[in-house]
mmCIF file of C-alpha atoms (C1' of nucleotides) in Angstrom:
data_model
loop_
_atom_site.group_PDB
_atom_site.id
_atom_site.type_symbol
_atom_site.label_atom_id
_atom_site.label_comp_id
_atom_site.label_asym_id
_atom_site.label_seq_id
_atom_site.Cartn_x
_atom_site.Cartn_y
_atom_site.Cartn_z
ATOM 1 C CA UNK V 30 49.643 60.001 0.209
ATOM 2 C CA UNK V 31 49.394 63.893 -0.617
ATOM 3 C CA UNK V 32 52.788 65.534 -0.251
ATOM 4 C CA UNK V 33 52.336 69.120 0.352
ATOM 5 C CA UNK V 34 54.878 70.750 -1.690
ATOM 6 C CA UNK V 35 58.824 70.908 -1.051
ATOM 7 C CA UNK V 36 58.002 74.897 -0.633
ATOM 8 C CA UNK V 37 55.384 77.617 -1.739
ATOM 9 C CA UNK V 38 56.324 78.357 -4.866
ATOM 10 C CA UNK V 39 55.575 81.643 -4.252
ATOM 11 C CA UNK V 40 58.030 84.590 -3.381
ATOM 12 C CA UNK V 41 60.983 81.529 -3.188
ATOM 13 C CA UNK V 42 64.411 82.598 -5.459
ATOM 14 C CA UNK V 43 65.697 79.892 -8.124
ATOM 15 C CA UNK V 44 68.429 79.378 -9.405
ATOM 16 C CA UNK V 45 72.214 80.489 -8.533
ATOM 17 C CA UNK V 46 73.275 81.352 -5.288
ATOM 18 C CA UNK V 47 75.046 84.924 -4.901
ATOM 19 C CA UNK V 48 77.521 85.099 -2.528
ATOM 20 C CA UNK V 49 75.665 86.617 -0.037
ATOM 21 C CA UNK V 50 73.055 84.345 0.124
ATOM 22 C CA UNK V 51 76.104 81.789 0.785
ATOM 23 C CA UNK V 52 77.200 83.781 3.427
ATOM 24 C CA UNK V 53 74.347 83.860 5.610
ATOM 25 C CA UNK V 54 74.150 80.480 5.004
ATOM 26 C CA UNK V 55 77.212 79.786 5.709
ATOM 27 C CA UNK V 56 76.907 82.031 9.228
ATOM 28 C CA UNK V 57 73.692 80.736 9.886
ATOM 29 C CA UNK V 58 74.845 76.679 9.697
ATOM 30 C CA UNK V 59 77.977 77.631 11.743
ATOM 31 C CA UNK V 60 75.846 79.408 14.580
ATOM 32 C CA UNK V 61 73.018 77.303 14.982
ATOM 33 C CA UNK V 62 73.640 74.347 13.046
ATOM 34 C CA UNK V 63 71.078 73.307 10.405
ATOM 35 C CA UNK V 64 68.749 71.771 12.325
ATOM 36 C CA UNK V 65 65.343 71.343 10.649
ATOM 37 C CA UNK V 66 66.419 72.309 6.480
ATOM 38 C CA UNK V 67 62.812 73.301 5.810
ATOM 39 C CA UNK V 68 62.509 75.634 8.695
ATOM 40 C CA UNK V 69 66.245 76.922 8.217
ATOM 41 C CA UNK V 70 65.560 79.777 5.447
ATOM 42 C CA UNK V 71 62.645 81.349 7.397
ATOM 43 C CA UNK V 72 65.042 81.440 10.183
ATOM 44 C CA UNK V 73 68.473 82.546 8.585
ATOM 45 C CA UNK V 74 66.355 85.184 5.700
ATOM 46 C CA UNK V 75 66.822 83.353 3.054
ATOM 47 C CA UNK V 76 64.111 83.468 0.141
ATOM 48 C CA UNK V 77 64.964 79.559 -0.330
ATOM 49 C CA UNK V 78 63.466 76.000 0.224
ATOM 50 C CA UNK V 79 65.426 74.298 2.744
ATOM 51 C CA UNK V 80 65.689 71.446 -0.358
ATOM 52 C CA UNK V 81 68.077 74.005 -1.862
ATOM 53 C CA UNK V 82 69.408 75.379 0.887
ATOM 54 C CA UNK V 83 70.133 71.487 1.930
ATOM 55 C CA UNK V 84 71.844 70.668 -1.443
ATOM 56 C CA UNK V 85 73.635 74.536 -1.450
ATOM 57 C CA UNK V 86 75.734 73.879 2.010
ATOM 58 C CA UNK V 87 76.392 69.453 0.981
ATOM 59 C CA UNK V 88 77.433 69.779 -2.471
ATOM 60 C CA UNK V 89 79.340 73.385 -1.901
ATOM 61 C CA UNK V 90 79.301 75.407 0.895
ATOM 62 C CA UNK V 91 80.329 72.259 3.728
ATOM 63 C CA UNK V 92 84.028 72.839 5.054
ATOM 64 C CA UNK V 93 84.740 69.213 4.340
ATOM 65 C CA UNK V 94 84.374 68.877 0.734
ATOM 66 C CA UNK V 95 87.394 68.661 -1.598
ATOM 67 C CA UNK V 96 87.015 70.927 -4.681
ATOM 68 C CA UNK V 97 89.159 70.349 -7.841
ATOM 69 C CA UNK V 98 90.360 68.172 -10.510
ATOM 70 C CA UNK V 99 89.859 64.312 -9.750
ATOM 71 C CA UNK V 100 92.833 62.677 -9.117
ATOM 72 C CA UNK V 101 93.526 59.183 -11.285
ATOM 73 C CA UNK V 102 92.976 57.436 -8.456
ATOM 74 C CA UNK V 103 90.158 58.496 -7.585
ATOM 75 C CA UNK V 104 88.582 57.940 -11.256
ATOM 76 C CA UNK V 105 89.955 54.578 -10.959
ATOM 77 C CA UNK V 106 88.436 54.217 -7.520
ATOM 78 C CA UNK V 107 84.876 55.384 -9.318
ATOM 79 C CA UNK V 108 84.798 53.353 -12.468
ATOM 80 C CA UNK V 109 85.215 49.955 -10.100
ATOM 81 C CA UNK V 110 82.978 50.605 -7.208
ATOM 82 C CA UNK V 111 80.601 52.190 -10.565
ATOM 83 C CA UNK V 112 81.026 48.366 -11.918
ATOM 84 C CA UNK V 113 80.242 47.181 -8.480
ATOM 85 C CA UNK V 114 77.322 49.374 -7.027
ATOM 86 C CA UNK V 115 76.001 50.938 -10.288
ATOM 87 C CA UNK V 116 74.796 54.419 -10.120
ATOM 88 C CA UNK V 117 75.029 54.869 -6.387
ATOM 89 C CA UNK V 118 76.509 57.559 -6.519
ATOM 90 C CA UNK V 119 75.892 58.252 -2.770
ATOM 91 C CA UNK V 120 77.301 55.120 -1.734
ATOM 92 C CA UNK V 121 80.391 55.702 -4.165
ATOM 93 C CA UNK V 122 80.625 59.192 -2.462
ATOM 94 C CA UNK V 123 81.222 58.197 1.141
ATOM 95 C CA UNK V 124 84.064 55.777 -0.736
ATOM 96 C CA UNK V 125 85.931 59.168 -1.533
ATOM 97 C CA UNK V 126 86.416 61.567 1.591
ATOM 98 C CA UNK V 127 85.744 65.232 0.492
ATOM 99 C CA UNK V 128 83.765 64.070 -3.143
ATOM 100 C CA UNK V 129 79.719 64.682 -3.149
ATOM 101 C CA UNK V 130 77.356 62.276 -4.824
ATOM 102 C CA UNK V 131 76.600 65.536 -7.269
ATOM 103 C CA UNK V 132 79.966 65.732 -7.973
ATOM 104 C CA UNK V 133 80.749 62.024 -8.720
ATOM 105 C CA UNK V 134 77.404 62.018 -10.792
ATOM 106 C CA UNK V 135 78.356 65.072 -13.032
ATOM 107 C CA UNK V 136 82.111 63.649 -13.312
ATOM 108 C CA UNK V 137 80.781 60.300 -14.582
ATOM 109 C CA UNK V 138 78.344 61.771 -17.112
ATOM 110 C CA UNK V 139 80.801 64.306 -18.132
ATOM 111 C CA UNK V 140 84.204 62.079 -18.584
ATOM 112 C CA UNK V 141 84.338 58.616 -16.947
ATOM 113 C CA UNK V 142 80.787 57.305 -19.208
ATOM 114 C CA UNK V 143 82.211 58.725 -22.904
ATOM 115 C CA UNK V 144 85.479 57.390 -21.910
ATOM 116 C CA UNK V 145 83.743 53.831 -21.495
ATOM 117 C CA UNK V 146 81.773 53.831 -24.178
ATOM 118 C CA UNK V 147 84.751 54.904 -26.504
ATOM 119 C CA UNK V 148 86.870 52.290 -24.866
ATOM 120 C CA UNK V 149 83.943 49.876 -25.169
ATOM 121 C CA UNK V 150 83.964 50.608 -28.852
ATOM 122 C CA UNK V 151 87.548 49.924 -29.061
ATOM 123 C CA UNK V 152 87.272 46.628 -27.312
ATOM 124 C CA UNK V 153 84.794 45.671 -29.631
ATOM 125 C CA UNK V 154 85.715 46.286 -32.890
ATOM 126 C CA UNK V 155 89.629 45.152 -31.587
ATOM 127 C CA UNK V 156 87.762 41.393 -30.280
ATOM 128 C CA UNK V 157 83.913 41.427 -31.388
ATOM 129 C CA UNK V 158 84.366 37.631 -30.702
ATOM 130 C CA UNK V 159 85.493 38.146 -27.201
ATOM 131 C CA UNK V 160 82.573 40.760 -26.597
ATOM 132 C CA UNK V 161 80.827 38.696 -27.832
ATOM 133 C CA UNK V 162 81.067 35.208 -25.496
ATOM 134 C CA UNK V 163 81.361 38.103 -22.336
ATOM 135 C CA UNK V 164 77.931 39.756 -23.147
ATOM 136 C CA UNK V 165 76.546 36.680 -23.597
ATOM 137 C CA UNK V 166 77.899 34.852 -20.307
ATOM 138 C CA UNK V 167 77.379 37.647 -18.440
ATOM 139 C CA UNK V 168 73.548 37.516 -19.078
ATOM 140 C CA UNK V 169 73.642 33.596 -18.242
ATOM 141 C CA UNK V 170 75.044 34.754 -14.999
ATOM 142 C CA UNK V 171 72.665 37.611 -14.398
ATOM 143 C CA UNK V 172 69.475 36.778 -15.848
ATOM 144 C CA UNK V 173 68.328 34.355 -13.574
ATOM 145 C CA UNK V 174 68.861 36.147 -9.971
ATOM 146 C CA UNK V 175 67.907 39.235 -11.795
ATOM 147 C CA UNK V 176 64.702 38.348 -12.407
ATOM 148 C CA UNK V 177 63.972 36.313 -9.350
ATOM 149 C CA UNK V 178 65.243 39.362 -7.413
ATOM 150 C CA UNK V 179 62.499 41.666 -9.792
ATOM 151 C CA UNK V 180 59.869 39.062 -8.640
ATOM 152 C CA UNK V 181 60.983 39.060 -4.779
ATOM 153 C CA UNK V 182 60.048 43.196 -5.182
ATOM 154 C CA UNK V 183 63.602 43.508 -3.750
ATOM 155 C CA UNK V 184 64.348 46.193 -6.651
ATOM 156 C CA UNK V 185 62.827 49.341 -7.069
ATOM 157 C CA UNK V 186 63.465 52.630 -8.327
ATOM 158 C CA UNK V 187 65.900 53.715 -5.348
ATOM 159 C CA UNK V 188 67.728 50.304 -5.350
ATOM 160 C CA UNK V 189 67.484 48.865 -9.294
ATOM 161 C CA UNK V 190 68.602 45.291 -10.085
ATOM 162 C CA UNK V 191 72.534 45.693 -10.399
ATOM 163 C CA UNK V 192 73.632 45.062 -13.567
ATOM 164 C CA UNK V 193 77.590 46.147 -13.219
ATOM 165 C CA UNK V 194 79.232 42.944 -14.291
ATOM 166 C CA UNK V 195 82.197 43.347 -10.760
ATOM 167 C CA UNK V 196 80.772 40.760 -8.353
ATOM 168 C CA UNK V 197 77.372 40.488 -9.295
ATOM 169 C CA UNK V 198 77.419 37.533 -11.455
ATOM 170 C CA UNK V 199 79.958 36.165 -8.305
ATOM 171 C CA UNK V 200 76.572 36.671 -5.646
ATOM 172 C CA UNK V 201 74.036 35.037 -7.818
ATOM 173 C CA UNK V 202 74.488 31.501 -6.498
ATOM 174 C CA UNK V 203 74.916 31.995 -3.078
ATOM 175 C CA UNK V 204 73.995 35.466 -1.393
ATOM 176 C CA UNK V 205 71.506 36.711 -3.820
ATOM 177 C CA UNK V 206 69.599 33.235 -3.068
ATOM 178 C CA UNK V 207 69.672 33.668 0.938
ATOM 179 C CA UNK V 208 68.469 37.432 -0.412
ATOM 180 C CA UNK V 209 65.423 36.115 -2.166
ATOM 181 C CA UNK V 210 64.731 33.773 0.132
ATOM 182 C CA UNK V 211 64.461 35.959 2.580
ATOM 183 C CA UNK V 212 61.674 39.183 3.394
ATOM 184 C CA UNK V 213 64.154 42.250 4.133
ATOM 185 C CA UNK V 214 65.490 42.244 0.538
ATOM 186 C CA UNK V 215 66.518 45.702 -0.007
ATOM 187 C CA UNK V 216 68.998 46.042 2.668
ATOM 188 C CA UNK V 217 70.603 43.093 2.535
ATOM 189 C CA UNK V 218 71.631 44.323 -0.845
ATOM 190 C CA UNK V 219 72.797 47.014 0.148
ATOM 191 C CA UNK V 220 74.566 45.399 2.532
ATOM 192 C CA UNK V 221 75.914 42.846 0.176
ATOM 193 C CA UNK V 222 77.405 45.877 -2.045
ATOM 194 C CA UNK V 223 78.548 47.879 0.733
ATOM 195 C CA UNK V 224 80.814 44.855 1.589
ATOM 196 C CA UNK V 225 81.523 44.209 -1.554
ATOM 197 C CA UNK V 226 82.517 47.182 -2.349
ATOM 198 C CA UNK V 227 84.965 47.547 1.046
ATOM 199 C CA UNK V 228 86.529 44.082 -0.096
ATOM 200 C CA UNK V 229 87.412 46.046 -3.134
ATOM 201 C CA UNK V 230 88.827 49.056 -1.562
ATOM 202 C CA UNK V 231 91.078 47.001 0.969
ATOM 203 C CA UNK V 232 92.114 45.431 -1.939
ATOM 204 C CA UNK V 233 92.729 48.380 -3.715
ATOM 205 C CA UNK V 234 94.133 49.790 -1.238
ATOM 206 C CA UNK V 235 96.489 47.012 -0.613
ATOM 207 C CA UNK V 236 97.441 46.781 -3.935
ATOM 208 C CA UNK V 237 98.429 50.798 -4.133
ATOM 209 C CA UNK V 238 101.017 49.778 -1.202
ATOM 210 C CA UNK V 239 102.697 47.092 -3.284
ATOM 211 C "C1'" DA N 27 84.605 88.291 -35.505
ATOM 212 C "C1'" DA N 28 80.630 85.697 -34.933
ATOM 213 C "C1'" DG N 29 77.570 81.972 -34.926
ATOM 214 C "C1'" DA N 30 77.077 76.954 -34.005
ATOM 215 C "C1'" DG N 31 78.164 73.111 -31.500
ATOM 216 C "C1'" DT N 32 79.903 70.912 -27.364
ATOM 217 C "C1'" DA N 33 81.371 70.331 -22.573
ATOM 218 C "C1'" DC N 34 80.792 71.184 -18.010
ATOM 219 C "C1'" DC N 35 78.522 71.820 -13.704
ATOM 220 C "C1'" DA N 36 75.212 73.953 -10.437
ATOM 221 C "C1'" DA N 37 70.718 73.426 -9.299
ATOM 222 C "C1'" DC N 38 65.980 71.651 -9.591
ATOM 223 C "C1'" DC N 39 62.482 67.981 -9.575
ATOM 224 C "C1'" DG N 40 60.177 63.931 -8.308
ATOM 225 C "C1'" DC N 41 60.280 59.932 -5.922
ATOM 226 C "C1'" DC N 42 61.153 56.915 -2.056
ATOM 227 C "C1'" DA N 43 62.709 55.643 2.695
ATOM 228 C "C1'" DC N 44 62.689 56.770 7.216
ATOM 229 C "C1'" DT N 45 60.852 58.929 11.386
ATOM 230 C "C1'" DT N 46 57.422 60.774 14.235
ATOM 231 C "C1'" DC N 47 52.989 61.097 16.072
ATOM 232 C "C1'" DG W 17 48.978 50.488 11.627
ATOM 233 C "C1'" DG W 18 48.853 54.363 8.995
ATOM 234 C "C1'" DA W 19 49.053 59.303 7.933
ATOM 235 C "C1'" DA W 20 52.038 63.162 7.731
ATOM 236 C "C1'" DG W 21 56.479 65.346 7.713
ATOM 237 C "C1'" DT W 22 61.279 65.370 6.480
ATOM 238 C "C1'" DG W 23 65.692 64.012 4.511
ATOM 239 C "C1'" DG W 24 68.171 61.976 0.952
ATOM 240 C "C1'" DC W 25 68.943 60.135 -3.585
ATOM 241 C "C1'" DG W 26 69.335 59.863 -8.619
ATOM 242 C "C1'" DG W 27 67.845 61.743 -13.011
ATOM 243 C "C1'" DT W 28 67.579 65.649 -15.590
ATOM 244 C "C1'" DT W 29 67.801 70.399 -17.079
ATOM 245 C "C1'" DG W 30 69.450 75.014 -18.025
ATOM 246 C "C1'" DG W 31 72.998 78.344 -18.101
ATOM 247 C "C1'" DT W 32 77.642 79.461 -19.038
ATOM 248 C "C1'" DA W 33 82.223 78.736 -20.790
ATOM 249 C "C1'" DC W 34 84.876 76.934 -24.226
ATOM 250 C "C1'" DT W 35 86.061 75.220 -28.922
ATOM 251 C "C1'" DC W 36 85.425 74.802 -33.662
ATOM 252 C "C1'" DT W 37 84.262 76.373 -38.277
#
DNA sequence: AAGAGTACCAACCGCCACTTC
DNA sequence: GGAAGTGGCGGTTGGTACTCT
């Protein structure tokens, strides 16, 4: 299928927003709403695409997000369900009220991912035997669905194999074969990890009461 | 003081899923 | 059923601020 493009390149400003291109945004969204995003910057006078305009009022200019440092909890909250769901970082996002998928994404890359790699190196050079036998059962666990699941055409680009060790190795035997077996693969995975991933937070959750 | 290297984050790009006709 | 339009997602990039030498 031919896409026509996201907007005509032509006459459209890149790059940062000033504030007053925020501000009509901001007016604009809070009079009429946003409606249709590719036909909002025609109709607020903005030289954007309604891509950026989109990502401008989600990530930033929305009322409802949280900025600021990230709080332990909530790293600790984004390295599990990361272990559990991978990089979804939209699914992670609507685990933590006020925190965009952008944000979560640039906080990984930026602390949470050097901070696992350096513990990972830790880990391993404090028990390479240990790392060892855990790599290498991990894979027994994972291999198999993994590459039945590849086969099925239940993972694509959008929703890649999961290879966070959490539960995964856990839903091999059981769900991941109803999964295969059946045609709507996709979304039952999801579904499988959205669950998953709420068993975790009530526990979590449960556990921060104790 | 200044140049180099690094960290951080806002924004863009391309792709895919979903919806509408 | 399929083409076209739109929204949303994740990966990546580029600019700026900060730190180090």
């Amino acid at each position: 299928m031919v896409r026509t493009p996201c907007c005509e390149k032509m006459g459209l400003k890149k790059g940062s927003w000033t504030r007053e291109e925020d501000q009509i945004l901001i007016s604009h969204i809070q009079r009429y709403g946003h409606g249709i995003w590719r036909a909002l910057p025609k109709q607020a006078g903005l030289l954007r695409c309604g891509k950026s305009c989109r990502l401008r009022w989600i990530n930033y200019l929305s009322p409802d997000i949280k900025r600021g440092k990230f709080s332990k909890e909530e790293e600790e909250i984004i390295l599990k369900l990361h272990g559990i769901l991978g990089n979804r970082w939209a699914t992670i996002a609507t685990r933590l009220p006020g925190r965009t998928d952008n944000e979560i994404k640039n906080f990984w890359h930026t602390h949470l991912k050097k901070r696992l790699e350096r513990s990972k190196v830790i880990n391993t050079y404090s028990n390479p035997l240990q790392e060892a036998q855990t790599a290498s059962s991990a894979r027994t666990l994972i291999s198999v669905p993994r590459v039945a699941v590849e086969a099925s055409g239940a993972s694509s680009s959008r929703n890649p194999p999961i290879v966070g060790l959490g539960f995964y190795g856990v839903a091999s035997s059981d769900i991941l074969g109803q999964i295969i077996g059946n045609s709507s693969h996709s979304r039952q995975i999801d579904k499988e990890l959205e669950f998953r991933s709420n068993v975790y937070m009530n526990s979590h959750h449960k556990g921060m009461k104790m």
